[in-house]
mmCIF file of N, CA, C and O in Angstrom:
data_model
loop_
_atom_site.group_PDB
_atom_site.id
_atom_site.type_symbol
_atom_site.label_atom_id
_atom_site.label_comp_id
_atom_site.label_asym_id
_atom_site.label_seq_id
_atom_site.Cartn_x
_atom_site.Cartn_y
_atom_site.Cartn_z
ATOM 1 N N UNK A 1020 20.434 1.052 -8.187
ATOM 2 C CA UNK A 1020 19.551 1.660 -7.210
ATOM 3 C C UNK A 1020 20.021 1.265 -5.814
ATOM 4 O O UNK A 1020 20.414 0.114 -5.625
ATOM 5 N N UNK A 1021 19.999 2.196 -4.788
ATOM 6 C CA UNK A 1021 21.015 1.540 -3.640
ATOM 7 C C UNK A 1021 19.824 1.431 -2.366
ATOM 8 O O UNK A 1021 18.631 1.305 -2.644
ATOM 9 N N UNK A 1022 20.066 1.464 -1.674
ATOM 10 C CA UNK A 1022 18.546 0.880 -0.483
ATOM 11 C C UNK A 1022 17.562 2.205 -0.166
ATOM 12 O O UNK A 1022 16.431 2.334 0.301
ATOM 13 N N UNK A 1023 18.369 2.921 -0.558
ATOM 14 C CA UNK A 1023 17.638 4.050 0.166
ATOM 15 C C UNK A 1023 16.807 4.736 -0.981
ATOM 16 O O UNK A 1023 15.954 5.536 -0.598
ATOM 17 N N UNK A 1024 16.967 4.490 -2.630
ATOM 18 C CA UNK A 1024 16.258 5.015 -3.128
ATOM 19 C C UNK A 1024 15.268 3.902 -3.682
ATOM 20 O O UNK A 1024 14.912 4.248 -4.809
ATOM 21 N N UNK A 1025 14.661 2.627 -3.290
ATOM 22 C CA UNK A 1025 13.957 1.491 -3.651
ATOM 23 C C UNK A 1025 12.586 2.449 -3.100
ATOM 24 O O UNK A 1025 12.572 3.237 -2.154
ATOM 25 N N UNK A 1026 11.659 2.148 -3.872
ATOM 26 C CA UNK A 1026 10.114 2.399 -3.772
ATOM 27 C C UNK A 1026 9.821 2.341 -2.097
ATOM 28 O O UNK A 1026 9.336 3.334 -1.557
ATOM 29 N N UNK A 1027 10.069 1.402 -1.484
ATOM 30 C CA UNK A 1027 9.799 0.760 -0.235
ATOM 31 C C UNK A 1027 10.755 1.509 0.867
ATOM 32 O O UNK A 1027 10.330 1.610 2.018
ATOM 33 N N UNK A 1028 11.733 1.909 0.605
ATOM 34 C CA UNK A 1028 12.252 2.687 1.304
ATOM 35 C C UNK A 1028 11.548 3.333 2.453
ATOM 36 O O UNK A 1028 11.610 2.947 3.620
ATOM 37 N N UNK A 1029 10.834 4.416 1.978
ATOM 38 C CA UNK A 1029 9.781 5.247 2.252
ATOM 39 C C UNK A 1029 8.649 4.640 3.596
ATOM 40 O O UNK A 1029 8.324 5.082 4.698
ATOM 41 N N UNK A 1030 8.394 3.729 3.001
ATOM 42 C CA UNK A 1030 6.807 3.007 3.303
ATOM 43 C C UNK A 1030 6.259 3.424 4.286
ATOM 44 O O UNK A 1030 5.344 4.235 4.424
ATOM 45 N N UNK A 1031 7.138 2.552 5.343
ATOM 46 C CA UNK A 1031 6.650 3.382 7.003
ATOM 47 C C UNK A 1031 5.982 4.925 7.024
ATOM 48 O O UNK A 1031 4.872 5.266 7.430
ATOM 49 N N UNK A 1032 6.683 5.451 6.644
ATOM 50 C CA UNK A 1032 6.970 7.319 6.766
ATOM 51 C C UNK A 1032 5.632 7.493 6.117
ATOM 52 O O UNK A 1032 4.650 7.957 6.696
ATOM 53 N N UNK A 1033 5.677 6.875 4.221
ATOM 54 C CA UNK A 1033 4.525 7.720 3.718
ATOM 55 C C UNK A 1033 2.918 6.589 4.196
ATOM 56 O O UNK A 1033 1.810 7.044 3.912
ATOM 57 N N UNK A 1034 3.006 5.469 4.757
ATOM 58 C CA UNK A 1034 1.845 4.816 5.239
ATOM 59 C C UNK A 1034 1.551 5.482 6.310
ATOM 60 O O UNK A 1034 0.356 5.208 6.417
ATOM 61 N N UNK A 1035 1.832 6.248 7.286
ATOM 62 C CA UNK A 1035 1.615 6.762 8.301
ATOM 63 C C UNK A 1035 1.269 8.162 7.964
ATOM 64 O O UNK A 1035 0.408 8.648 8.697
ATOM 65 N N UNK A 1036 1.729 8.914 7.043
ATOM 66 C CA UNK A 1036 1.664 10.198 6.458
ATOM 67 C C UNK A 1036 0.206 10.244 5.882
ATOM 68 O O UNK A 1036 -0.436 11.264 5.629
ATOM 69 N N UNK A 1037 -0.347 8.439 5.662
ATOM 70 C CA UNK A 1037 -1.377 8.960 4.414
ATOM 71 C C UNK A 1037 -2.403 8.488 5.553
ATOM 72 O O UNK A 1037 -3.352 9.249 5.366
ATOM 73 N N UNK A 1038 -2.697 7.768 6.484
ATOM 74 C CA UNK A 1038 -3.470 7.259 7.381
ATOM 75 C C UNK A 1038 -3.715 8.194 7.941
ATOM 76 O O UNK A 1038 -4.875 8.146 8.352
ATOM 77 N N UNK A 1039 -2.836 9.753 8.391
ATOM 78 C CA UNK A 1039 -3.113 10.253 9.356
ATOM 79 C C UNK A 1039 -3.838 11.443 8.472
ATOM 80 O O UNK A 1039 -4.691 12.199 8.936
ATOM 81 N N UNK A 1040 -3.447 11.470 7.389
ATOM 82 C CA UNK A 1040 -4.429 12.529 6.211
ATOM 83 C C UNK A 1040 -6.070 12.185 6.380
ATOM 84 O O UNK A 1040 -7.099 12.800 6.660
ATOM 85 N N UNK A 1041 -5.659 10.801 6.029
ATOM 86 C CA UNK A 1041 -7.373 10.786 5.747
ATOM 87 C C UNK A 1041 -8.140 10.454 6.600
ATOM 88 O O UNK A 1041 -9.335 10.333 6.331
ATOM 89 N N UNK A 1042 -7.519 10.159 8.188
ATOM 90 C CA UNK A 1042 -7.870 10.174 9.275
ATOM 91 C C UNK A 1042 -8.622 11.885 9.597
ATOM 92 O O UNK A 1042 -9.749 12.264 9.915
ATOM 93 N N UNK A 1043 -7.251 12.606 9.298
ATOM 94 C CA UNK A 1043 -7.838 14.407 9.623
ATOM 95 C C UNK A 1043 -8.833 14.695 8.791
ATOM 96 O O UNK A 1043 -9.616 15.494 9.304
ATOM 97 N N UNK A 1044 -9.233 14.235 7.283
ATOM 98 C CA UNK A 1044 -9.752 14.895 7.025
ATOM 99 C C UNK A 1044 -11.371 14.512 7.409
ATOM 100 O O UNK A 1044 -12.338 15.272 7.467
ATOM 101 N N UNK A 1045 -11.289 12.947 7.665
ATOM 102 C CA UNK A 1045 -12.853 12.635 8.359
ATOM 103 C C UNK A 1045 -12.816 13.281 9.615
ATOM 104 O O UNK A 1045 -13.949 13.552 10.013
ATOM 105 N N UNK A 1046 -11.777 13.668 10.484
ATOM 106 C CA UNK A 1046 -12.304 14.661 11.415
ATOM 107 C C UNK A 1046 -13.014 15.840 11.421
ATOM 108 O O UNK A 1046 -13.916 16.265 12.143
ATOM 109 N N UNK A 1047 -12.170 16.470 10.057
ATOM 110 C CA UNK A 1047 -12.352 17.719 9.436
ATOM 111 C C UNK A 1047 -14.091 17.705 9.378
ATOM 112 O O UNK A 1047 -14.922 18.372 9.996
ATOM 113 N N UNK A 1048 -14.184 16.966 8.667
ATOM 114 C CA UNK A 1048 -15.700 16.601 7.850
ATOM 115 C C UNK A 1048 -16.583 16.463 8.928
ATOM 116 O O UNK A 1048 -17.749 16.830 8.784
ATOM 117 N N UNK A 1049 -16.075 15.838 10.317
ATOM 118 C CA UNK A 1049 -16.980 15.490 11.513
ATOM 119 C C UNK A 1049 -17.747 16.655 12.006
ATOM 120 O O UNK A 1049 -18.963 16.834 12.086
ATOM 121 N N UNK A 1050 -16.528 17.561 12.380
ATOM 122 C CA UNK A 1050 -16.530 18.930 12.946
ATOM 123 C C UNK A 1050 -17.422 19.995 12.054
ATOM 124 O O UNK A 1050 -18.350 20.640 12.542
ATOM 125 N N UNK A 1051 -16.973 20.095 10.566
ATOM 126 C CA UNK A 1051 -17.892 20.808 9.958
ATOM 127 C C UNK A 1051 -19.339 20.674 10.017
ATOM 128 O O UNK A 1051 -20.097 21.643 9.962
ATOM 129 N N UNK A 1052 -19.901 18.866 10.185
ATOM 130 C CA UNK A 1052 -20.883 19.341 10.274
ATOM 131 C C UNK A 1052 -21.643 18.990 11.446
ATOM 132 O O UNK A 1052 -22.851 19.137 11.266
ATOM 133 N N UNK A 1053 -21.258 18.490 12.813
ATOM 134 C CA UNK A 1053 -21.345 19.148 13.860
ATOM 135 C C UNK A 1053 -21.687 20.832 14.135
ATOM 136 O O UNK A 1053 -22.571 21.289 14.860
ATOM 137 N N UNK A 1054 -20.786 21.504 13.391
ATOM 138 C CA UNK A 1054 -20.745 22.737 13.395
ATOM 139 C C UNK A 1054 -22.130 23.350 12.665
ATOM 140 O O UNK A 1054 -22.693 24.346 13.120
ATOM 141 N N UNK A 1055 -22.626 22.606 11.430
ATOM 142 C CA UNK A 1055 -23.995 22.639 11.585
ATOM 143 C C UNK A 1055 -24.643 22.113 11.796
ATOM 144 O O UNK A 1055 -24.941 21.344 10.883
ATOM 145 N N UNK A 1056 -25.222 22.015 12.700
ATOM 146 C CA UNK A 1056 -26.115 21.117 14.068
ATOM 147 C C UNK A 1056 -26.593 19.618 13.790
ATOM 148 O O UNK A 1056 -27.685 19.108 14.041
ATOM 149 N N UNK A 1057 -25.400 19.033 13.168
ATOM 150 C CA UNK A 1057 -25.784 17.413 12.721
ATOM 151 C C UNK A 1057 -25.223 16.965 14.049
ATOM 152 O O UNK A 1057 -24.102 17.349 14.382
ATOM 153 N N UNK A 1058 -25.986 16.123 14.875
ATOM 154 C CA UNK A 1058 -25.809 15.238 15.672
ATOM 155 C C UNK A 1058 -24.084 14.586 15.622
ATOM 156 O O UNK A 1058 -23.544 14.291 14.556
ATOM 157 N N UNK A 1059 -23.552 14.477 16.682
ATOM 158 C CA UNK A 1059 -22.373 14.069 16.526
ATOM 159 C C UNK A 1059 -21.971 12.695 16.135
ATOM 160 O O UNK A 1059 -20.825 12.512 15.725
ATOM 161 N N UNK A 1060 -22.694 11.854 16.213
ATOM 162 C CA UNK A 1060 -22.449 10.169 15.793
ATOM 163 C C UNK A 1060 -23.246 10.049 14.218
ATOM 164 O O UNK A 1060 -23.136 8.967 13.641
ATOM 165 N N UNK A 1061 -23.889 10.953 13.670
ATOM 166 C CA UNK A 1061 -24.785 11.143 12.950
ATOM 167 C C UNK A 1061 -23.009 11.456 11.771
ATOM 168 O O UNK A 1061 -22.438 10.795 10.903
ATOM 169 N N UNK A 1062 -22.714 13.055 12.567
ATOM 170 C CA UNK A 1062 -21.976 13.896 11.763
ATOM 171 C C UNK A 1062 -20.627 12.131 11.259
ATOM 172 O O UNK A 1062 -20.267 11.440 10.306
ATOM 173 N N UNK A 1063 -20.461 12.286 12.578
ATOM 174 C CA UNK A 1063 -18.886 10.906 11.643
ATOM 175 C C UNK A 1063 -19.100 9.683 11.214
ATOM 176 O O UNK A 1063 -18.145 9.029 10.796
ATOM 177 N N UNK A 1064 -20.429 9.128 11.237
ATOM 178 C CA UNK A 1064 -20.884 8.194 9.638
ATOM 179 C C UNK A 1064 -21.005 9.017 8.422
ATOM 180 O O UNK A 1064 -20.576 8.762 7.297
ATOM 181 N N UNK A 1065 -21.607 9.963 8.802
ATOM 182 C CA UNK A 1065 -21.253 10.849 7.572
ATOM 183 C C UNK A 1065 -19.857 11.336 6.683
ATOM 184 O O UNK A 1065 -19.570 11.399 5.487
ATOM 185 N N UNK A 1066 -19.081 11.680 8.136
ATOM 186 C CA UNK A 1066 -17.862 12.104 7.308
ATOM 187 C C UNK A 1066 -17.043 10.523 7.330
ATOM 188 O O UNK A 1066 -16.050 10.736 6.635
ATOM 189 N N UNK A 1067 -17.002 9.493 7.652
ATOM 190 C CA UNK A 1067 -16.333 8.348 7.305
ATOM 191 C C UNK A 1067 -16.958 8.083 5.991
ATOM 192 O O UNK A 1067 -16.145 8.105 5.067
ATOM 193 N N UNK A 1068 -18.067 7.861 5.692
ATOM 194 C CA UNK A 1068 -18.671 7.636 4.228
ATOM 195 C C UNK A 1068 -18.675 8.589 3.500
ATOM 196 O O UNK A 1068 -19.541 8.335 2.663
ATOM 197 N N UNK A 1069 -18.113 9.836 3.219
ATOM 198 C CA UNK A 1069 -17.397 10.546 2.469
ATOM 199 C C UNK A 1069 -16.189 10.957 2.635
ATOM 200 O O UNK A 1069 -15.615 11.459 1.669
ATOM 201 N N UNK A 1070 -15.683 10.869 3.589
ATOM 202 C CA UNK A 1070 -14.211 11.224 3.806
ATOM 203 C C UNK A 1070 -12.980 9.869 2.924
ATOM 204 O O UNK A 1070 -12.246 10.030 1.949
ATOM 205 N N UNK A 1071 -13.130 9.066 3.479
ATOM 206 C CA UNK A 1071 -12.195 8.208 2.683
ATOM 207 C C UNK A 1071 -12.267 7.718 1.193
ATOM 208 O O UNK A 1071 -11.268 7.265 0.634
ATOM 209 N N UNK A 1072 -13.444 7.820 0.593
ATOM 210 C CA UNK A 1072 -13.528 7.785 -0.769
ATOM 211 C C UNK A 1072 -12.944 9.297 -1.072
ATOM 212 O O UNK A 1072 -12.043 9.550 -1.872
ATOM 213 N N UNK A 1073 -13.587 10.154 -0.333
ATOM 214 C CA UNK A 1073 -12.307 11.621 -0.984
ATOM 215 C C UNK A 1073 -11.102 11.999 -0.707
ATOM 216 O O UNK A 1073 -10.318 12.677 -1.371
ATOM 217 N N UNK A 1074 -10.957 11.323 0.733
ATOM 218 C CA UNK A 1074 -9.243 11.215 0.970
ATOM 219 C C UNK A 1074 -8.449 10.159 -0.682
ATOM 220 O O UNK A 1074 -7.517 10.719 -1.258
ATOM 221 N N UNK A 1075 -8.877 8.899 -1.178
ATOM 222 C CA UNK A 1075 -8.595 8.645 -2.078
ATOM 223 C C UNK A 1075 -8.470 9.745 -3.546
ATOM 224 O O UNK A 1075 -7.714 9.537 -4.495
ATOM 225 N N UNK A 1076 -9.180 10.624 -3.442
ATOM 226 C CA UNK A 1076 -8.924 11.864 -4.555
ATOM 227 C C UNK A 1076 -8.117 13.076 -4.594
ATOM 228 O O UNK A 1076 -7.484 13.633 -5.491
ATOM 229 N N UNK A 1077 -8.330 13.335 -3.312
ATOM 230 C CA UNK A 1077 -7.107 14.353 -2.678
ATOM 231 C C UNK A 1077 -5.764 14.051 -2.169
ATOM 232 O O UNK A 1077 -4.892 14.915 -2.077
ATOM 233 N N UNK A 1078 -5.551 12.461 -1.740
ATOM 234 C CA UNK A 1078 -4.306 12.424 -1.430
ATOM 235 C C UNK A 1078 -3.710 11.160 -2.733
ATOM 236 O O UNK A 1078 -3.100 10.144 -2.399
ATOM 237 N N UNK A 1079 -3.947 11.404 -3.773
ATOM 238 C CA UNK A 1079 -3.582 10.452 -4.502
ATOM 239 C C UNK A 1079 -2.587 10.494 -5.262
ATOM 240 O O UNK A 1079 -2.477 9.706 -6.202
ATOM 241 N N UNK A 1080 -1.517 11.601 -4.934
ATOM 242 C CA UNK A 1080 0.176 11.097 -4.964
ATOM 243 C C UNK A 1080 0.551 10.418 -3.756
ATOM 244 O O UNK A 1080 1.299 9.466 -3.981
ATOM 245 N N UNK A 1081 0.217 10.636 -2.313
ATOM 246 C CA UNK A 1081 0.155 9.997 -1.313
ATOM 247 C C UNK A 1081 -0.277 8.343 -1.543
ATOM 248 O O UNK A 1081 0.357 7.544 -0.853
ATOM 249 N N UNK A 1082 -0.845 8.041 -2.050
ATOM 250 C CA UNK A 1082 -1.563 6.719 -2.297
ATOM 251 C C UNK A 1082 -0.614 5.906 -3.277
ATOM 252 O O UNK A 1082 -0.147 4.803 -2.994
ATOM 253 N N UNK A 1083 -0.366 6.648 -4.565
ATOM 254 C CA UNK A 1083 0.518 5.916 -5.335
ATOM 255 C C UNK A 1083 2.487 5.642 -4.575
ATOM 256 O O UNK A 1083 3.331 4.800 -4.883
ATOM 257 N N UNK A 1084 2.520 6.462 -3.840
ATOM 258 C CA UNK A 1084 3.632 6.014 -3.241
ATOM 259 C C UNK A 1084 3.311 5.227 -2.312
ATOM 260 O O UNK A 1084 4.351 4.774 -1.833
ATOM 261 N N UNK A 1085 2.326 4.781 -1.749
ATOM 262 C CA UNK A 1085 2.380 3.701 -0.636
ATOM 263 C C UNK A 1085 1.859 2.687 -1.776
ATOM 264 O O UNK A 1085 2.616 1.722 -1.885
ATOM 265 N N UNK A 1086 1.114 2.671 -2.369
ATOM 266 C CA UNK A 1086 1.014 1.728 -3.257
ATOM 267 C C UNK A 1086 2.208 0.928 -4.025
ATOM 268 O O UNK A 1086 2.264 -0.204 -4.504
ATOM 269 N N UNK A 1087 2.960 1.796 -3.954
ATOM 270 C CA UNK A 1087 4.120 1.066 -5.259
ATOM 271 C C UNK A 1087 5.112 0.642 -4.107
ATOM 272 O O UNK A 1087 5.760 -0.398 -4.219
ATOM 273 N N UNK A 1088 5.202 1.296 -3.217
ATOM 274 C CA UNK A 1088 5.817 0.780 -2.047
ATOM 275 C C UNK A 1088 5.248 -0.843 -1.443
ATOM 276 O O UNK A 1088 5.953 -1.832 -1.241
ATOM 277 N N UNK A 1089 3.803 -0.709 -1.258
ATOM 278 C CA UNK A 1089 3.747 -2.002 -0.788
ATOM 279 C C UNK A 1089 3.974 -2.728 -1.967
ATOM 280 O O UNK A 1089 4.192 -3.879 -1.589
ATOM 281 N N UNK A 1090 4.042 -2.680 -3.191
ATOM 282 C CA UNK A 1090 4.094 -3.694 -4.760
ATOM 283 C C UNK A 1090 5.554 -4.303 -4.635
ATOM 284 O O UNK A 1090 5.724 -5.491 -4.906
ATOM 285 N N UNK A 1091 6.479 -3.598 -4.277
ATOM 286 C CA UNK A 1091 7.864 -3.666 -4.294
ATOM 287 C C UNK A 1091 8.397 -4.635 -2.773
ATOM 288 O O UNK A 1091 9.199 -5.565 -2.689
ATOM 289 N N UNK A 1092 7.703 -4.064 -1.884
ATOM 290 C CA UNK A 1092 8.074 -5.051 -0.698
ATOM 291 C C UNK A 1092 7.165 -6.320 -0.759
ATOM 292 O O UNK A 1092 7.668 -7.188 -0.046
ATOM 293 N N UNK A 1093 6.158 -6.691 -1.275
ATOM 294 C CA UNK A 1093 5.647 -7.804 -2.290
ATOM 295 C C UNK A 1093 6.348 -8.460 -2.653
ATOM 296 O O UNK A 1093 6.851 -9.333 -1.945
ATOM 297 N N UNK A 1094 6.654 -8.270 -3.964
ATOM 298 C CA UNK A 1094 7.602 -8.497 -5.147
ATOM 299 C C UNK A 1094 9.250 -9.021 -4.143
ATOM 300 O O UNK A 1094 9.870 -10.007 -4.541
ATOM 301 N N UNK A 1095 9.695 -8.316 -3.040
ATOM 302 C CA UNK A 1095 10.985 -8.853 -2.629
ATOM 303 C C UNK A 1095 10.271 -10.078 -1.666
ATOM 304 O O UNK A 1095 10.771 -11.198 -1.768
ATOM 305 N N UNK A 1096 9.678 -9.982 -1.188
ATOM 306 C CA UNK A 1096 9.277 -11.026 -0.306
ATOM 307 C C UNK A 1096 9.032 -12.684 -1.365
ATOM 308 O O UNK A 1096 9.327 -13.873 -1.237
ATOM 309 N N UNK A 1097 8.218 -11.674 -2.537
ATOM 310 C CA UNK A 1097 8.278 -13.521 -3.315
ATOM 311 C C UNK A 1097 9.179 -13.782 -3.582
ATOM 312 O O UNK A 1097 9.377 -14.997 -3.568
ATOM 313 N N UNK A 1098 10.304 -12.919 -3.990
ATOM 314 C CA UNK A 1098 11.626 -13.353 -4.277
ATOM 315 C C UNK A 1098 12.197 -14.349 -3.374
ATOM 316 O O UNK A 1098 12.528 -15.497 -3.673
ATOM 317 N N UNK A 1099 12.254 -13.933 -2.545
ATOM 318 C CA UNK A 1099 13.070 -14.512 -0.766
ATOM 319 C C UNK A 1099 12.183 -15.447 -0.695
ATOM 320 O O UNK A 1099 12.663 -16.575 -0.809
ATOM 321 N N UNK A 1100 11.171 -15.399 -0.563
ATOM 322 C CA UNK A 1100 10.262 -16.612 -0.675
ATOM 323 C C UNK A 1100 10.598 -17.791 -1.673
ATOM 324 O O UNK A 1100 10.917 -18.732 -0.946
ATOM 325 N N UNK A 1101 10.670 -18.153 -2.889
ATOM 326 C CA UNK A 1101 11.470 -18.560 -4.112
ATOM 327 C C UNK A 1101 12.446 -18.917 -3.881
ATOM 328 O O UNK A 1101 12.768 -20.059 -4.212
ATOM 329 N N UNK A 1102 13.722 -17.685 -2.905
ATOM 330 C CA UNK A 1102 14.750 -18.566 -3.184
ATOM 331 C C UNK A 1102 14.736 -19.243 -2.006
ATOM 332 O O UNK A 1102 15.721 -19.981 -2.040
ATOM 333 N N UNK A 1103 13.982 -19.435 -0.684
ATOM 334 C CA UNK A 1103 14.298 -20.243 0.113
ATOM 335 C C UNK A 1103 13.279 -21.169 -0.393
ATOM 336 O O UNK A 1103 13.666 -22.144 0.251
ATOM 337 N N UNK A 1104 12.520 -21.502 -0.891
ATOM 338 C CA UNK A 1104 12.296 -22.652 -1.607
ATOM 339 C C UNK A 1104 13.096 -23.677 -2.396
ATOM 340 O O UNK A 1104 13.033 -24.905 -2.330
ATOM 341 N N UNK A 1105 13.839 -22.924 -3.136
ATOM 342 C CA UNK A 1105 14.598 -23.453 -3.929
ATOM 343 C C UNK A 1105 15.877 -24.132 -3.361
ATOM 344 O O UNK A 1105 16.512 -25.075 -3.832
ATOM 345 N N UNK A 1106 16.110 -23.351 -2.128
ATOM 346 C CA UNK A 1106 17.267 -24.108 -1.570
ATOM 347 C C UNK A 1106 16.534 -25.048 -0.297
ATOM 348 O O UNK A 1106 17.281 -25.388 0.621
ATOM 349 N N UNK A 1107 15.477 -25.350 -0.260
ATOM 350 C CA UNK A 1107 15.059 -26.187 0.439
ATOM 351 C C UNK A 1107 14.777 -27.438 -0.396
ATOM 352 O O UNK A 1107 14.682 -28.581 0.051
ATOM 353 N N UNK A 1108 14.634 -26.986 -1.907
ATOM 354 C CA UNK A 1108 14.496 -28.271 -2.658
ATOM 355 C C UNK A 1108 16.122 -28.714 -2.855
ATOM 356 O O UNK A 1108 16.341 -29.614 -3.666
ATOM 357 N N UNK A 1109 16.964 -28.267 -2.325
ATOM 358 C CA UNK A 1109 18.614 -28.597 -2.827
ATOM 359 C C UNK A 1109 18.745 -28.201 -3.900
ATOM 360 O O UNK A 1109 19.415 -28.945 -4.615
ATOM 361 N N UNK A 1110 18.217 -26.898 -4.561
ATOM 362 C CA UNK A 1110 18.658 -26.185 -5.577
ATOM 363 C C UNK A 1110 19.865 -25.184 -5.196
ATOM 364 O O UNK A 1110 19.799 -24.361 -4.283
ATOM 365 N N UNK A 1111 21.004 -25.387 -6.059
ATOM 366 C CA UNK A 1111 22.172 -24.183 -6.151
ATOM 367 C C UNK A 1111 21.536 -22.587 -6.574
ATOM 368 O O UNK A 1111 21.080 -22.235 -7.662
ATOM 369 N N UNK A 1112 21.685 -21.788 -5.312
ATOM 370 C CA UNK A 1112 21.152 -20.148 -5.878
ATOM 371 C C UNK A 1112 22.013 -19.634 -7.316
ATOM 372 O O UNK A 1112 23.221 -19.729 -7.097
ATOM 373 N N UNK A 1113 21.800 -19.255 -8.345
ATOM 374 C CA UNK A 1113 22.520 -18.472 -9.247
ATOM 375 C C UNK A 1113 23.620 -17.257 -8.645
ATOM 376 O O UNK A 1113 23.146 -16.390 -7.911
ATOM 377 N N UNK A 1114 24.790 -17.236 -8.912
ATOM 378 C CA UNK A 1114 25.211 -16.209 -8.658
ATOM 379 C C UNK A 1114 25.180 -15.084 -8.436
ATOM 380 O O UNK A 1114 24.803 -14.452 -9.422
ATOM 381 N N UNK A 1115 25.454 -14.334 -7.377
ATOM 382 C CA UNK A 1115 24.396 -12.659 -7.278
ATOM 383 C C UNK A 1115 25.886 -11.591 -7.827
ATOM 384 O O UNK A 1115 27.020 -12.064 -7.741
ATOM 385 N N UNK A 1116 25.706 -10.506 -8.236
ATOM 386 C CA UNK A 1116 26.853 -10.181 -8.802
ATOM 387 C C UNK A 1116 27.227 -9.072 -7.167
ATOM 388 O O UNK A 1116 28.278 -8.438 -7.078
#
């Protein structure tokens, strides 16, 4: 697998892709019901308390790629984490091929 096709690759691009989804769509939700005469601070508690539990349903190939993305840049960080441990205890790293 070479750098560019690792889970994490992506991250930036699709974390920003999915923030700004479910950002629009509580706008979306604001405006609609503004549009029927719900008070405007009224209308976006409303659409924040339904918008992001349904942004989670509608954008949820969006979600699993930032998800597995952040799992993977996780996962390398404990690594790197580990091995500079290990060479702080005066452990020899294993050979990397």
């Amino acid at each position: 697998m070479t750098a560019v096709d690792t889970p994490d690759a992506h991250l930036g691009r699709d974390l920003t892709l999915y923030t700004i989804a479910r950002l629009a769509l509580v706008a979306v939700l604001t405006v609609l019901l503004v549009l029927l005469q719900v008070p405007f601070l009224v209308a976006l508690a409303i659409a924040l308390v339904l918008g992001f539990p349904l942004g989670l349903l509608i954008f949820r190939g969006l979600n699993a790629r930032v998800t597995e993305g952040l799992a993977a840049r996780g996962a390398e960080r404990r690594a790197e984490r580990e091995r500079l441990r290990a060479e702080l205890r005066g452990e020899q790293p294993p050979d990397e091929p």
